[in-house]
Amino acid sequence: MGRTAGDAGPGYTRRRLLGVTAGAALAVGAPAGCGLFGDDPEPARPDPLQPVLDEALRLAAGYDRAALTQPALGKRLAPLAADHRAHAAALAPVIGAAPASAAPSASADAGAAPTLDALRRAEQQAQRTAAAACRETSADRAALVGSIAACRAAHAEALR
C-alpha cells in the first residue's frame, strides 16, 4: 500500500534518500580532492614574493662565501649579508614561509666564492626582481618590498 504525506513510518522518502546520497558523495569525494562535478581544486601557487625571499638567502650565502675566501673583504661584506638575512627574516612571516635563519648560511663554504663584480650583478638582478614584485604586490606589502629593492640598489653601488 502507498504512503501518504502525513504517514510517519520508518521508510525513507525520496527527498531524504537523495540528501543522504548527496552527502555521502561529498564526504567521499572531498578528501580525495575530487569535486562532485569534476571541478578539481586549483593547486596552491607559490607566493609572488617567494623569489625575493629566495634571492635574499642566496645573496647572504654569496656574501658569506666571499668573506670566507677573501678575509680582507669580511668587514665590507658582513653588513651586506646581514641586510639580506634581515630581509629574509622579514619576508618569511609575510608570505607564510618557514622562518629564515638570522645566522650566516650553513652552506657559506659550499661552491666557489663570487667576485665583487658577480655580487654586484647579483644585487642588480635582485633589485630588479624586488622592484617588479613591488609593482605587482598589494599596498600593504609594497612598503617592505620597496625598501628591499632600495637596499639592493644601494648594495650594488657600494660594490663599485
mmCIF file of C-alpha atoms in Angstrom:
data_model
loop_
_atom_site.group_PDB
_atom_site.id
_atom_site.type_symbol
_atom_site.label_atom_id
_atom_site.label_comp_id
_atom_site.label_asym_id
_atom_site.label_seq_id
_atom_site.Cartn_x
_atom_site.Cartn_y
_atom_site.Cartn_z
ATOM 1 C CA MET A 1 0.000 0.000 0.000
ATOM 2 C CA GLY A 2 1.210 3.543 -0.731
ATOM 3 C CA ARG A 3 2.304 6.029 1.881
ATOM 4 C CA THR A 4 0.549 9.306 2.397
ATOM 5 C CA ALA A 5 2.137 12.660 3.144
ATOM 6 C CA GLY A 6 1.096 12.531 6.795
ATOM 7 C CA ASP A 7 2.349 8.978 7.355
ATOM 8 C CA ALA A 8 5.428 8.989 9.601
ATOM 9 C CA GLY A 9 6.512 5.388 9.178
ATOM 10 C CA PRO A 10 10.118 4.094 9.259
ATOM 11 C CA GLY A 11 10.586 4.207 5.447
ATOM 12 C CA TYR A 12 12.660 6.731 3.527
ATOM 13 C CA THR A 13 11.194 9.486 1.415
ATOM 14 C CA ARG A 14 12.732 10.219 -1.931
ATOM 15 C CA ARG A 15 13.959 13.623 -0.680
ATOM 16 C CA ARG A 16 15.698 12.071 2.346
ATOM 17 C CA LEU A 17 17.288 9.352 0.235
ATOM 18 C CA LEU A 18 18.655 11.934 -2.240
ATOM 19 C CA GLY A 19 20.016 14.053 0.634
ATOM 20 C CA VAL A 20 21.799 11.111 2.225
ATOM 21 C CA THR A 21 23.240 10.034 -1.140
ATOM 22 C CA ALA A 22 24.486 13.546 -1.987
ATOM 23 C CA GLY A 23 26.019 13.935 1.484
ATOM 24 C CA ALA A 24 27.824 10.612 1.156
ATOM 25 C CA ALA A 25 29.144 11.555 -2.292
ATOM 26 C CA LEU A 26 30.513 14.842 -0.952
ATOM 27 C CA ALA A 27 32.076 13.147 2.060
ATOM 28 C CA VAL A 28 33.821 10.575 -0.121
ATOM 29 C CA GLY A 29 34.864 12.975 -2.914
ATOM 30 C CA ALA A 30 36.142 15.874 -0.809
ATOM 31 C CA PRO A 31 39.025 14.077 0.945
ATOM 32 C CA ALA A 32 40.167 12.593 -2.342
ATOM 33 C CA GLY A 33 40.476 16.091 -3.809
ATOM 34 C CA CYS A 34 37.770 15.430 -6.372
ATOM 35 C CA GLY A 35 34.912 17.821 -6.860
ATOM 36 C CA LEU A 36 31.402 16.478 -7.107
ATOM 37 C CA PHE A 37 31.070 17.751 -10.659
ATOM 38 C CA GLY A 38 34.636 17.273 -11.895
ATOM 39 C CA ASP A 39 35.895 20.606 -10.536
ATOM 40 C CA ASP A 40 39.445 19.896 -9.495
ATOM 41 C CA PRO A 41 40.790 22.299 -6.891
ATOM 42 C CA GLU A 42 43.494 24.612 -8.191
ATOM 43 C CA PRO A 43 46.974 23.710 -6.996
ATOM 44 C CA ALA A 44 48.437 26.123 -4.491
ATOM 45 C CA ARG A 45 50.617 28.670 -6.236
ATOM 46 C CA PRO A 46 53.759 29.977 -4.571
ATOM 47 C CA ASP A 47 53.597 33.463 -3.145
ATOM 48 C CA PRO A 48 54.762 36.100 -5.669
ATOM 49 C CA LEU A 49 57.272 37.331 -3.087
ATOM 50 C CA GLN A 50 58.952 33.920 -2.803
ATOM 51 C CA PRO A 51 61.610 34.833 -5.428
ATOM 52 C CA VAL A 52 62.505 37.934 -3.384
ATOM 53 C CA LEU A 53 62.973 35.743 -0.302
ATOM 54 C CA ASP A 54 64.967 33.148 -2.252
ATOM 55 C CA GLU A 55 67.286 35.814 -3.648
ATOM 56 C CA ALA A 56 67.832 37.299 -0.188
ATOM 57 C CA LEU A 57 69.006 33.933 1.080
ATOM 58 C CA ARG A 58 71.209 33.346 -1.979
ATOM 59 C CA LEU A 59 72.785 36.790 -1.694
ATOM 60 C CA ALA A 60 73.523 36.333 2.024
ATOM 61 C CA ALA A 61 75.160 32.986 1.276
ATOM 62 C CA GLY A 62 77.168 34.529 -1.576
ATOM 63 C CA TYR A 63 78.492 37.279 0.679
ATOM 64 C CA ASP A 64 79.354 34.708 3.342
ATOM 65 C CA ARG A 65 81.280 32.602 0.792
ATOM 66 C CA ALA A 66 83.152 35.644 -0.491
ATOM 67 C CA ALA A 67 84.050 36.776 3.040
ATOM 68 C CA LEU A 68 85.315 33.291 3.950
ATOM 69 C CA THR A 69 87.551 33.005 0.910
ATOM 70 C CA GLN A 70 88.659 36.650 0.966
ATOM 71 C CA PRO A 71 89.009 37.574 4.645
ATOM 72 C CA ALA A 72 90.179 41.100 3.794
ATOM 73 C CA LEU A 73 86.670 41.772 2.443
ATOM 74 C CA GLY A 74 84.922 40.361 5.505
ATOM 75 C CA LYS A 75 84.308 43.713 7.206
ATOM 76 C CA ARG A 76 82.983 45.200 3.987
ATOM 77 C CA LEU A 77 80.686 42.284 3.100
ATOM 78 C CA ALA A 78 79.355 41.249 6.525
ATOM 79 C CA PRO A 79 76.844 44.130 6.813
ATOM 80 C CA LEU A 80 75.518 43.395 3.319
ATOM 81 C CA ALA A 81 74.997 39.727 4.179
ATOM 82 C CA ALA A 82 73.298 40.760 7.431
ATOM 83 C CA ASP A 83 70.917 43.021 5.481
ATOM 84 C CA HIS A 84 69.863 40.103 3.295
ATOM 85 C CA ARG A 85 69.306 37.843 6.296
ATOM 86 C CA ALA A 86 67.167 40.598 7.839
ATOM 87 C CA HIS A 87 65.184 40.852 4.594
ATOM 88 C CA ALA A 88 64.606 37.096 4.606
ATOM 89 C CA ALA A 89 63.525 37.183 8.249
ATOM 90 C CA ALA A 90 61.048 39.981 7.470
ATOM 91 C CA LEU A 91 59.680 38.336 4.321
ATOM 92 C CA ALA A 92 59.200 34.818 5.695
ATOM 93 C CA PRO A 93 56.249 35.586 8.004
ATOM 94 C CA VAL A 94 54.646 37.879 5.430
ATOM 95 C CA ILE A 95 54.453 35.111 2.837
ATOM 96 C CA GLY A 96 53.918 32.269 5.280
ATOM 97 C CA ALA A 97 57.267 30.608 4.617
ATOM 98 C CA ALA A 98 59.390 28.854 7.185
ATOM 99 C CA PRO A 99 61.315 31.464 9.152
ATOM 100 C CA ALA A 100 64.657 32.231 7.604
ATOM 101 C CA SER A 101 67.683 31.854 9.809
ATOM 102 C CA ALA A 102 69.272 35.080 11.010
ATOM 103 C CA ALA A 103 72.616 33.310 11.311
ATOM 104 C CA PRO A 104 75.086 33.021 8.444
ATOM 105 C CA SER A 105 74.186 30.370 5.929
ATOM 106 C CA ALA A 106 75.382 26.867 6.708
ATOM 107 C CA SER A 107 76.272 26.470 3.030
ATOM 108 C CA ALA A 108 78.544 29.510 3.078
ATOM 109 C CA ASP A 109 81.598 27.379 2.327
ATOM 110 C CA ALA A 110 79.958 25.398 -0.495
ATOM 111 C CA GLY A 111 80.864 26.336 -4.044
ATOM 112 C CA ALA A 112 83.201 28.947 -5.442
ATOM 113 C CA ALA A 113 83.128 32.382 -3.890
ATOM 114 C CA PRO A 114 81.661 35.068 -6.126
ATOM 115 C CA THR A 115 83.759 38.067 -7.091
ATOM 116 C CA LEU A 116 82.727 41.590 -6.160
ATOM 117 C CA ASP A 117 81.632 42.114 -9.752
ATOM 118 C CA ALA A 118 79.483 38.959 -9.637
ATOM 119 C CA LEU A 119 77.949 40.088 -6.337
ATOM 120 C CA ARG A 120 77.190 43.492 -7.861
ATOM 121 C CA ARG A 121 75.462 41.891 -10.848
ATOM 122 C CA ALA A 122 73.513 39.609 -8.497
ATOM 123 C CA GLU A 123 72.420 42.638 -6.461
ATOM 124 C CA GLN A 124 71.305 44.439 -9.627
ATOM 125 C CA GLN A 125 69.271 41.440 -10.761
ATOM 126 C CA ALA A 126 67.791 41.006 -7.293
ATOM 127 C CA GLN A 127 66.897 44.701 -7.217
ATOM 128 C CA ARG A 128 65.001 44.326 -10.494
ATOM 129 C CA THR A 129 63.166 41.288 -9.105
ATOM 130 C CA ALA A 130 62.186 43.183 -5.956
ATOM 131 C CA ALA A 131 61.109 46.285 -7.906
ATOM 132 C CA ALA A 132 58.905 44.163 -10.175
ATOM 133 C CA ALA A 133 57.409 42.380 -7.160
ATOM 134 C CA CYS A 134 56.768 45.745 -5.533
ATOM 135 C CA ARG A 135 54.724 46.861 -8.535
ATOM 136 C CA GLU A 136 52.757 43.606 -8.578
ATOM 137 C CA THR A 137 52.023 43.161 -4.877
ATOM 138 C CA SER A 138 49.380 44.633 -2.621
ATOM 139 C CA ALA A 139 49.831 48.024 -1.000
ATOM 140 C CA ASP A 140 50.415 46.559 2.458
ATOM 141 C CA ARG A 141 53.379 44.527 1.158
ATOM 142 C CA ALA A 142 54.755 47.168 -1.213
ATOM 143 C CA ALA A 143 56.500 49.172 1.514
ATOM 144 C CA LEU A 144 58.527 46.173 2.659
ATOM 145 C CA VAL A 145 59.425 45.021 -0.853
ATOM 146 C CA GLY A 146 60.189 48.593 -1.951
ATOM 147 C CA SER A 147 62.626 49.051 0.920
ATOM 148 C CA ILE A 148 64.286 45.759 -0.009
ATOM 149 C CA ALA A 149 64.600 46.915 -3.643
ATOM 150 C CA ALA A 150 66.164 50.198 -2.495
ATOM 151 C CA CYS A 151 68.603 48.392 -0.221
ATOM 152 C CA ARG A 152 69.662 46.105 -3.057
ATOM 153 C CA ALA A 153 70.303 49.115 -5.300
ATOM 154 C CA ALA A 154 72.424 50.682 -2.550
ATOM 155 C CA HIS A 155 74.378 47.429 -2.187
ATOM 156 C CA ALA A 156 75.112 47.380 -5.905
ATOM 157 C CA GLU A 157 76.506 50.910 -5.681
ATOM 158 C CA ALA A 158 78.548 50.051 -2.572
ATOM 159 C CA LEU A 159 80.232 47.248 -4.511
ATOM 160 C CA ARG A 160 81.594 49.546 -7.253
#
